[in-house]
């Protein structure tokens, strides 16, 4: 959800205003995803690298997660969204962790759209954490293959990613779901996240639908 800071700067507003505007885009995007028949959507909300931002911005983001969870989760739950989180949750403030658990519990039985929120998430950390868990489980190296490895990721039930949408024109993967996006199609738009819309989401899905996916074949 890139470009919140730039969106704010262009309007001479504090970066927090950009993040707030970014939250408003979640609803139309989730609606568009539901309408397009998307089954799983992952939002990259806070990376393991984002702790390097000024404390004030980190605090703002944490407050915004809490507020958003409190204000929006009940409605999302009513609309059939199942919320799950991926990332190093044990390193997040206790208050955040408990609101994550609440959101997961409240929406656990839903099945219309699975929304994963990547919070304190890093693709490399996920691979390191999976490796640690495999070693702790005492796996024989001979038994480690791609299918086994996948079972130790944060959300082993998630199917492989089909499409990555990157806003604000960045041509980077930025430590997002490194394992899961091996064969994903990439869609980059110059639109900054707060200006992203239902129409843009639909455009990305249409672009995906027109791709020929060979996965190394011919
Ligand atoms: C990247 O833009 C955005 C973030 C680091 C935060 C995204 C978070 C939200 C939209 C808030 C809420 C989300 C949930 C799921 C409750 P940037 O700040 O790097 O922008 P810039 O590249 O223009 O500086």
PDB file of C-alpha atoms and ligand atoms in Angstrom:
ATOM      1  CA  UNK A   1       0.000   0.000   0.000  1.00  0.00           C
ATOM      2  CA  UNK A   2       2.731   2.344  -1.117  1.00  0.00           C
ATOM      3  CA  UNK A   3       2.610   6.058  -1.595  1.00  0.00           C
ATOM      4  CA  UNK A   4       0.781   7.304   1.505  1.00  0.00           C
ATOM      5  CA  UNK A   5       3.671   9.589   2.448  1.00  0.00           C
ATOM      6  CA  UNK A   6       3.995  11.073  -1.040  1.00  0.00           C
ATOM      7  CA  UNK A   7       0.231  11.566  -1.279  1.00  0.00           C
ATOM      8  CA  UNK A   8       0.369  13.599   1.938  1.00  0.00           C
ATOM      9  CA  UNK A   9       3.449  15.578   0.933  1.00  0.00           C
ATOM     10  CA  UNK A  10       1.823  16.694  -2.325  1.00  0.00           C
ATOM     11  CA  UNK A  11      -0.980  18.158  -0.242  1.00  0.00           C
ATOM     12  CA  UNK A  12       1.362  19.694   2.356  1.00  0.00           C
ATOM     13  CA  UNK A  13      -0.140  17.377   4.960  1.00  0.00           C
ATOM     14  CA  UNK A  14       1.613  15.311   7.620  1.00  0.00           C
ATOM     15  CA  UNK A  15       2.438  11.701   6.628  1.00  0.00           C
ATOM     16  CA  UNK A  16      -0.181  10.491   9.113  1.00  0.00           C
ATOM     17  CA  UNK A  17      -2.867  12.063   6.912  1.00  0.00           C
ATOM     18  CA  UNK A  18      -1.632   9.910   4.039  1.00  0.00           C
ATOM     19  CA  UNK A  19      -1.921   6.758   6.137  1.00  0.00           C
ATOM     20  CA  UNK A  20      -5.425   7.780   7.232  1.00  0.00           C
ATOM     21  CA  UNK A  21      -6.429   8.340   3.618  1.00  0.00           C
ATOM     22  CA  UNK A  22      -4.909   4.914   2.876  1.00  0.00           C
ATOM     23  CA  UNK A  23      -7.254   3.231   5.344  1.00  0.00           C
ATOM     24  CA  UNK A  24     -10.259   4.632   3.438  1.00  0.00           C
ATOM     25  CA  UNK A  25      -9.201   2.717   0.339  1.00  0.00           C
ATOM     26  CA  UNK A  26      -9.484  -0.651   2.071  1.00  0.00           C
ATOM     27  CA  UNK A  27     -13.269  -0.851   1.845  1.00  0.00           C
ATOM     28  CA  UNK A  28     -13.654  -0.240  -1.911  1.00  0.00           C
ATOM     29  CA  UNK A  29     -10.727  -2.551  -2.655  1.00  0.00           C
ATOM     30  CA  UNK A  30     -12.178  -5.380  -0.575  1.00  0.00           C
ATOM     31  CA  UNK A  31     -15.531  -4.850  -2.292  1.00  0.00           C
ATOM     32  CA  UNK A  32     -13.869  -5.009  -5.703  1.00  0.00           C
ATOM     33  CA  UNK A  33     -12.012  -8.158  -4.679  1.00  0.00           C
ATOM     34  CA  UNK A  34     -15.252  -9.809  -3.545  1.00  0.00           C
ATOM     35  CA  UNK A  35     -16.995  -8.833  -6.790  1.00  0.00           C
ATOM     36  CA  UNK A  36     -14.103 -10.142  -8.898  1.00  0.00           C
ATOM     37  CA  UNK A  37     -14.308 -13.533  -7.162  1.00  0.00           C
ATOM     38  CA  UNK A  38     -10.917 -13.186  -5.463  1.00  0.00           C
ATOM     39  CA  UNK A  39     -10.635 -15.747  -2.675  1.00  0.00           C
ATOM     40  CA  UNK A  40      -7.501 -14.550  -0.865  1.00  0.00           C
ATOM     41  CA  UNK A  41      -6.055 -11.063  -0.583  1.00  0.00           C
ATOM     42  CA  UNK A  42      -2.960 -10.050   1.402  1.00  0.00           C
ATOM     43  CA  UNK A  43      -2.358  -6.447   2.416  1.00  0.00           C
ATOM     44  CA  UNK A  44       1.175  -5.389   3.319  1.00  0.00           C
ATOM     45  CA  UNK A  45       0.517  -3.041   6.224  1.00  0.00           C
ATOM     46  CA  UNK A  46       3.791  -2.930   8.200  1.00  0.00           C
ATOM     47  CA  UNK A  47       7.112  -4.505   7.325  1.00  0.00           C
ATOM     48  CA  UNK A  48       9.920  -5.669   9.599  1.00  0.00           C
ATOM     49  CA  UNK A  49      11.879  -2.742   8.103  1.00  0.00           C
ATOM     50  CA  UNK A  50       9.220  -0.138   8.961  1.00  0.00           C
ATOM     51  CA  UNK A  51      10.470   0.019  12.594  1.00  0.00           C
ATOM     52  CA  UNK A  52      13.286   2.182  11.183  1.00  0.00           C
ATOM     53  CA  UNK A  53      10.801   5.036  10.608  1.00  0.00           C
ATOM     54  CA  UNK A  54      10.619   7.878  13.142  1.00  0.00           C
ATOM     55  CA  UNK A  55       8.983   6.749  16.413  1.00  0.00           C
ATOM     56  CA  UNK A  56       6.150   9.197  15.884  1.00  0.00           C
ATOM     57  CA  UNK A  57       5.202   7.605  12.557  1.00  0.00           C
ATOM     58  CA  UNK A  58       5.469   4.069  13.959  1.00  0.00           C
ATOM     59  CA  UNK A  59       3.191   5.113  16.857  1.00  0.00           C
ATOM     60  CA  UNK A  60       0.717   6.680  14.438  1.00  0.00           C
ATOM     61  CA  UNK A  61       0.590   3.494  12.389  1.00  0.00           C
ATOM     62  CA  UNK A  62       0.067   1.332  15.486  1.00  0.00           C
ATOM     63  CA  UNK A  63      -2.736   3.621  16.681  1.00  0.00           C
ATOM     64  CA  UNK A  64      -4.284   3.501  13.240  1.00  0.00           C
ATOM     65  CA  UNK A  65      -4.273  -0.320  13.235  1.00  0.00           C
ATOM     66  CA  UNK A  66      -6.033  -0.356  16.595  1.00  0.00           C
ATOM     67  CA  UNK A  67      -8.592   2.231  15.516  1.00  0.00           C
ATOM     68  CA  UNK A  68      -9.210   0.525  12.181  1.00  0.00           C
ATOM     69  CA  UNK A  69      -9.582  -2.884  13.816  1.00  0.00           C
ATOM     70  CA  UNK A  70     -12.079  -1.497  16.338  1.00  0.00           C
ATOM     71  CA  UNK A  71     -14.105   0.483  13.807  1.00  0.00           C
ATOM     72  CA  UNK A  72     -14.038  -1.750  10.730  1.00  0.00           C
ATOM     73  CA  UNK A  73     -13.655  -5.384  11.772  1.00  0.00           C
ATOM     74  CA  UNK A  74     -17.304  -5.919  12.863  1.00  0.00           C
ATOM     75  CA  UNK A  75     -18.615  -4.762   9.467  1.00  0.00           C
ATOM     76  CA  UNK A  76     -16.043  -6.815   7.569  1.00  0.00           C
ATOM     77  CA  UNK A  77     -17.092  -9.792   9.684  1.00  0.00           C
ATOM     78  CA  UNK A  78     -20.748  -9.235   8.799  1.00  0.00           C
ATOM     79  CA  UNK A  79     -19.829  -9.151   5.133  1.00  0.00           C
ATOM     80  CA  UNK A  80     -18.179 -12.558   5.217  1.00  0.00           C
ATOM     81  CA  UNK A  81     -14.514 -11.535   5.395  1.00  0.00           C
ATOM     82  CA  UNK A  82     -12.185 -13.833   7.340  1.00  0.00           C
ATOM     83  CA  UNK A  83      -9.235 -11.899   8.750  1.00  0.00           C
ATOM     84  CA  UNK A  84      -5.866 -13.471   9.501  1.00  0.00           C
ATOM     85  CA  UNK A  85      -2.442 -11.966  10.183  1.00  0.00           C
ATOM     86  CA  UNK A  86       1.010 -12.919   8.991  1.00  0.00           C
ATOM     87  CA  UNK A  87       4.275 -11.696  10.462  1.00  0.00           C
ATOM     88  CA  UNK A  88       6.292 -11.760  13.689  1.00  0.00           C
ATOM     89  CA  UNK A  89       3.346 -10.986  15.899  1.00  0.00           C
ATOM     90  CA  UNK A  90       5.172 -11.669  19.173  1.00  0.00           C
ATOM     91  CA  UNK A  91       7.248  -8.522  18.600  1.00  0.00           C
ATOM     92  CA  UNK A  92       4.189  -6.258  18.328  1.00  0.00           C
ATOM     93  CA  UNK A  93       2.746  -4.349  21.315  1.00  0.00           C
ATOM     94  CA  UNK A  94       0.447  -6.534  23.451  1.00  0.00           C
ATOM     95  CA  UNK A  95      -2.526  -4.278  22.743  1.00  0.00           C
ATOM     96  CA  UNK A  96      -2.109  -4.833  19.015  1.00  0.00           C
ATOM     97  CA  UNK A  97      -1.685  -8.572  19.447  1.00  0.00           C
ATOM     98  CA  UNK A  98      -4.895  -8.840  21.395  1.00  0.00           C
ATOM     99  CA  UNK A  99      -6.856  -6.872  18.787  1.00  0.00           C
ATOM    100  CA  UNK A 100      -5.382  -9.194  16.131  1.00  0.00           C
ATOM    101  CA  UNK A 101      -6.586 -12.237  18.069  1.00  0.00           C
ATOM    102  CA  UNK A 102     -10.035 -10.672  18.493  1.00  0.00           C
ATOM    103  CA  UNK A 103     -10.343  -9.934  14.772  1.00  0.00           C
ATOM    104  CA  UNK A 104      -9.285 -13.477  13.923  1.00  0.00           C
ATOM    105  CA  UNK A 105     -11.696 -15.018  16.412  1.00  0.00           C
ATOM    106  CA  UNK A 106     -14.611 -12.828  15.391  1.00  0.00           C
ATOM    107  CA  UNK A 107     -14.247 -13.654  11.699  1.00  0.00           C
ATOM    108  CA  UNK A 108     -12.944 -17.235  11.951  1.00  0.00           C
ATOM    109  CA  UNK A 109     -16.087 -18.886  10.566  1.00  0.00           C
ATOM    110  CA  UNK A 110     -16.393 -16.647   7.488  1.00  0.00           C
ATOM    111  CA  UNK A 111     -15.664 -17.871   4.001  1.00  0.00           C
ATOM    112  CA  UNK A 112     -16.437 -15.220   1.380  1.00  0.00           C
ATOM    113  CA  UNK A 113     -13.004 -13.613   1.230  1.00  0.00           C
ATOM    114  CA  UNK A 114      -9.837 -14.404   3.176  1.00  0.00           C
ATOM    115  CA  UNK A 115      -7.947 -11.231   4.000  1.00  0.00           C
ATOM    116  CA  UNK A 116      -4.427 -11.613   5.325  1.00  0.00           C
ATOM    117  CA  UNK A 117      -2.816  -8.571   6.885  1.00  0.00           C
ATOM    118  CA  UNK A 118       0.964  -8.610   6.871  1.00  0.00           C
ATOM    119  CA  UNK A 119       1.989  -6.871  10.086  1.00  0.00           C
ATOM    120  CA  UNK A 120       5.607  -6.811  11.226  1.00  0.00           C
ATOM    121  CA  UNK A 121       6.098  -8.980   8.164  1.00  0.00           C
ATOM    122  CA  UNK A 122       9.208  -9.654   6.121  1.00  0.00           C
ATOM    123  CA  UNK A 123       9.590 -12.309   3.452  1.00  0.00           C
ATOM    124  CA  UNK A 124      13.093 -13.158   4.630  1.00  0.00           C
ATOM    125  CA  UNK A 125      12.020 -13.316   8.294  1.00  0.00           C
ATOM    126  CA  UNK A 126       9.246 -15.684   7.285  1.00  0.00           C
ATOM    127  CA  UNK A 127      11.736 -17.996   5.584  1.00  0.00           C
ATOM    128  CA  UNK A 128      14.072 -17.814   8.610  1.00  0.00           C
ATOM    129  CA  UNK A 129      11.157 -18.487  11.009  1.00  0.00           C
ATOM    130  CA  UNK A 130       9.993 -21.449   8.908  1.00  0.00           C
ATOM    131  CA  UNK A 131      13.525 -22.887   8.956  1.00  0.00           C
ATOM    132  CA  UNK A 132      13.742 -22.464  12.722  1.00  0.00           C
ATOM    133  CA  UNK A 133      10.421 -24.249  13.178  1.00  0.00           C
ATOM    134  CA  UNK A 134      11.510 -27.113  10.925  1.00  0.00           C
ATOM    135  CA  UNK A 135      14.724 -27.551  12.896  1.00  0.00           C
ATOM    136  CA  UNK A 136      12.830 -27.407  16.213  1.00  0.00           C
ATOM    137  CA  UNK A 137      10.444 -30.037  14.900  1.00  0.00           C
ATOM    138  CA  UNK A 138      13.485 -32.276  14.317  1.00  0.00           C
ATOM    139  CA  UNK A 139      12.924 -32.773  10.592  1.00  0.00           C
ATOM    140  CA  UNK A 140      15.382 -34.951   8.718  1.00  0.00           C
ATOM    141  CA  UNK A 141      17.089 -32.833   5.994  1.00  0.00           C
ATOM    142  CA  UNK A 142      16.206 -35.566   3.483  1.00  0.00           C
ATOM    143  CA  UNK A 143      12.523 -34.947   4.197  1.00  0.00           C
ATOM    144  CA  UNK A 144      12.683 -31.217   3.436  1.00  0.00           C
ATOM    145  CA  UNK A 145      11.286 -30.426   0.022  1.00  0.00           C
ATOM    146  CA  UNK A 146       9.226 -27.493  -1.268  1.00  0.00           C
ATOM    147  CA  UNK A 147       5.925 -28.962  -0.116  1.00  0.00           C
ATOM    148  CA  UNK A 148       7.280 -29.611   3.389  1.00  0.00           C
ATOM    149  CA  UNK A 149       8.838 -26.153   3.586  1.00  0.00           C
ATOM    150  CA  UNK A 150       5.527 -24.511   2.655  1.00  0.00           C
ATOM    151  CA  UNK A 151       3.889 -26.145   5.658  1.00  0.00           C
ATOM    152  CA  UNK A 152       6.116 -24.130   8.004  1.00  0.00           C
ATOM    153  CA  UNK A 153       5.259 -20.708   6.565  1.00  0.00           C
ATOM    154  CA  UNK A 154       3.077 -18.319   8.609  1.00  0.00           C
ATOM    155  CA  UNK A 155      -0.075 -19.247   6.689  1.00  0.00           C
ATOM    156  CA  UNK A 156       0.499 -22.673   5.134  1.00  0.00           C
ATOM    157  CA  UNK A 157      -3.128 -22.897   4.003  1.00  0.00           C
ATOM    158  CA  UNK A 158      -2.769 -19.952   1.605  1.00  0.00           C
ATOM    159  CA  UNK A 159      -2.544 -20.967  -2.036  1.00  0.00           C
ATOM    160  CA  UNK A 160       0.323 -19.662  -4.149  1.00  0.00           C
ATOM    161  CA  UNK A 161      -0.047 -15.980  -5.025  1.00  0.00           C
ATOM    162  CA  UNK A 162      -1.384 -15.206  -8.485  1.00  0.00           C
ATOM    163  CA  UNK A 163      -1.025 -11.440  -8.654  1.00  0.00           C
ATOM    164  CA  UNK A 164       1.003  -8.764  -6.864  1.00  0.00           C
ATOM    165  CA  UNK A 165      -0.267  -5.204  -7.200  1.00  0.00           C
ATOM    166  CA  UNK A 166       2.301  -2.528  -6.432  1.00  0.00           C
ATOM    167  CA  UNK A 167       1.186   1.078  -6.155  1.00  0.00           C
ATOM    168  CA  UNK A 168       3.208   4.296  -6.516  1.00  0.00           C
ATOM    169  CA  UNK A 169       5.268   3.019  -9.431  1.00  0.00           C
ATOM    170  CA  UNK A 170       7.903   1.167  -7.388  1.00  0.00           C
ATOM    171  CA  UNK A 171       9.579  -1.577  -9.385  1.00  0.00           C
ATOM    172  CA  UNK A 172      10.641  -3.630  -6.395  1.00  0.00           C
ATOM    173  CA  UNK A 173       9.378  -6.649  -4.483  1.00  0.00           C
ATOM    174  CA  UNK A 174      10.436  -5.126  -1.126  1.00  0.00           C
ATOM    175  CA  UNK A 175      10.550  -8.312   0.939  1.00  0.00           C
ATOM    176  CA  UNK A 176       6.896  -9.173   0.273  1.00  0.00           C
ATOM    177  CA  UNK A 177       5.894 -12.857   0.374  1.00  0.00           C
ATOM    178  CA  UNK A 178       9.146 -13.948  -1.253  1.00  0.00           C
ATOM    179  CA  UNK A 179       8.367 -17.660  -1.209  1.00  0.00           C
ATOM    180  CA  UNK A 180       4.733 -17.322  -2.275  1.00  0.00           C
ATOM    181  CA  UNK A 181       5.217 -14.946  -5.212  1.00  0.00           C
ATOM    182  CA  UNK A 182       7.706 -17.122  -7.101  1.00  0.00           C
ATOM    183  CA  UNK A 183       5.341 -17.352 -10.094  1.00  0.00           C
ATOM    184  CA  UNK A 184       3.056 -14.406  -9.381  1.00  0.00           C
ATOM    185  CA  UNK A 185       2.198 -11.921 -12.084  1.00  0.00           C
ATOM    186  CA  UNK A 186       3.253  -8.362 -11.271  1.00  0.00           C
ATOM    187  CA  UNK A 187       1.070  -5.305 -11.831  1.00  0.00           C
ATOM    188  CA  UNK A 188       2.586  -1.889 -11.186  1.00  0.00           C
ATOM    189  CA  UNK A 189       0.598   1.330 -11.229  1.00  0.00           C
ATOM    190  CA  UNK A 190       1.844   4.874 -10.679  1.00  0.00           C
ATOM    191  CA  UNK A 191      -1.255   5.622  -8.611  1.00  0.00           C
ATOM    192  CA  UNK A 192      -0.432   6.353  -4.979  1.00  0.00           C
ATOM    193  CA  UNK A 193      -2.256   4.032  -2.545  1.00  0.00           C
ATOM    194  CA  UNK A 194      -4.675   6.704  -1.182  1.00  0.00           C
ATOM    195  CA  UNK A 195      -5.815   7.338  -4.788  1.00  0.00           C
ATOM    196  CA  UNK A 196      -6.183   3.624  -5.563  1.00  0.00           C
ATOM    197  CA  UNK A 197      -9.777   2.586  -6.276  1.00  0.00           C
ATOM    198  CA  UNK A 198     -12.199  -0.142  -7.158  1.00  0.00           C
ATOM    199  CA  UNK A 199     -11.699   0.695 -10.850  1.00  0.00           C
ATOM    200  CA  UNK A 200      -7.922   0.369 -10.523  1.00  0.00           C
ATOM    201  CA  UNK A 201      -8.284  -2.974  -8.784  1.00  0.00           C
ATOM    202  CA  UNK A 202     -10.533  -4.214 -11.575  1.00  0.00           C
ATOM    203  CA  UNK A 203      -7.991  -3.015 -14.149  1.00  0.00           C
ATOM    204  CA  UNK A 204      -5.264  -5.013 -12.392  1.00  0.00           C
ATOM    205  CA  UNK A 205      -7.416  -8.144 -12.367  1.00  0.00           C
ATOM    206  CA  UNK A 206      -8.214  -7.676 -16.080  1.00  0.00           C
ATOM    207  CA  UNK A 207      -4.530  -7.319 -16.839  1.00  0.00           C
ATOM    208  CA  UNK A 208      -3.880 -10.540 -14.890  1.00  0.00           C
ATOM    209  CA  UNK A 209      -6.600 -12.346 -16.816  1.00  0.00           C
ATOM    210  CA  UNK A 210      -4.953 -11.470 -20.130  1.00  0.00           C
ATOM    211  CA  UNK A 211      -1.531 -12.900 -19.177  1.00  0.00           C
ATOM    212  CA  UNK A 212      -0.245 -16.198 -20.437  1.00  0.00           C
ATOM    213  CA  UNK A 213       1.188 -18.077 -17.453  1.00  0.00           C
ATOM    214  CA  UNK A 214       3.758 -20.652 -18.486  1.00  0.00           C
ATOM    215  CA  UNK A 215       5.470 -21.341 -15.152  1.00  0.00           C
ATOM    216  CA  UNK A 216       8.680 -22.359 -16.847  1.00  0.00           C
ATOM    217  CA  UNK A 217       6.882 -24.396 -19.494  1.00  0.00           C
ATOM    218  CA  UNK A 218       6.119 -23.446 -23.088  1.00  0.00           C
TER     219      UNK A 218
HETATM  220  C1  LIG B   1       3.570   2.681   2.646  1.00  0.00           C
HETATM  221  O1  LIG B   1       3.543   4.022   2.206  1.00  0.00           O
HETATM  222  C2  LIG B   1       2.516   2.432   3.626  1.00  0.00           C
HETATM  223  C3  LIG B   1       2.699   1.976   4.910  1.00  0.00           C
HETATM  224  C4  LIG B   1       4.018   1.689   5.473  1.00  0.00           C
HETATM  225  C5  LIG B   1       1.550   1.794   5.808  1.00  0.00           C
HETATM  226  C6  LIG B   1       0.308   1.224   5.222  1.00  0.00           C
HETATM  227  C7  LIG B   1      -0.721   1.224   6.250  1.00  0.00           C
HETATM  228  C8  LIG B   1      -2.014   1.595   6.091  1.00  0.00           C
HETATM  229  C9  LIG B   1      -2.644   2.006   4.816  1.00  0.00           C
HETATM  230  C10 LIG B   1      -2.803   1.643   7.333  1.00  0.00           C
HETATM  231  C11 LIG B   1      -3.759   0.667   7.733  1.00  0.00           C
HETATM  232  C12 LIG B   1      -3.793  -0.708   7.286  1.00  0.00           C
HETATM  233  C13 LIG B   1      -4.522  -1.685   7.906  1.00  0.00           C
HETATM  234  C14 LIG B   1      -4.568  -3.020   7.274  1.00  0.00           C
HETATM  235  C15 LIG B   1      -5.275  -1.458   9.148  1.00  0.00           C
HETATM  236  P1  LIG B   1       4.755   4.982   2.543  1.00  0.00           P
HETATM  237  O2  LIG B   1       4.527   5.558   3.894  1.00  0.00           O
HETATM  238  O3  LIG B   1       6.018   4.209   2.391  1.00  0.00           O
HETATM  239  O4  LIG B   1       4.608   6.089   1.471  1.00  0.00           O
HETATM  240  P2  LIG B   1       5.795   6.814   0.665  1.00  0.00           P
HETATM  241  O5  LIG B   1       6.541   5.721  -0.034  1.00  0.00           O
HETATM  242  O6  LIG B   1       5.077   7.704  -0.263  1.00  0.00           O
HETATM  243  O7  LIG B   1       6.612   7.537   1.686  1.00  0.00           O
END
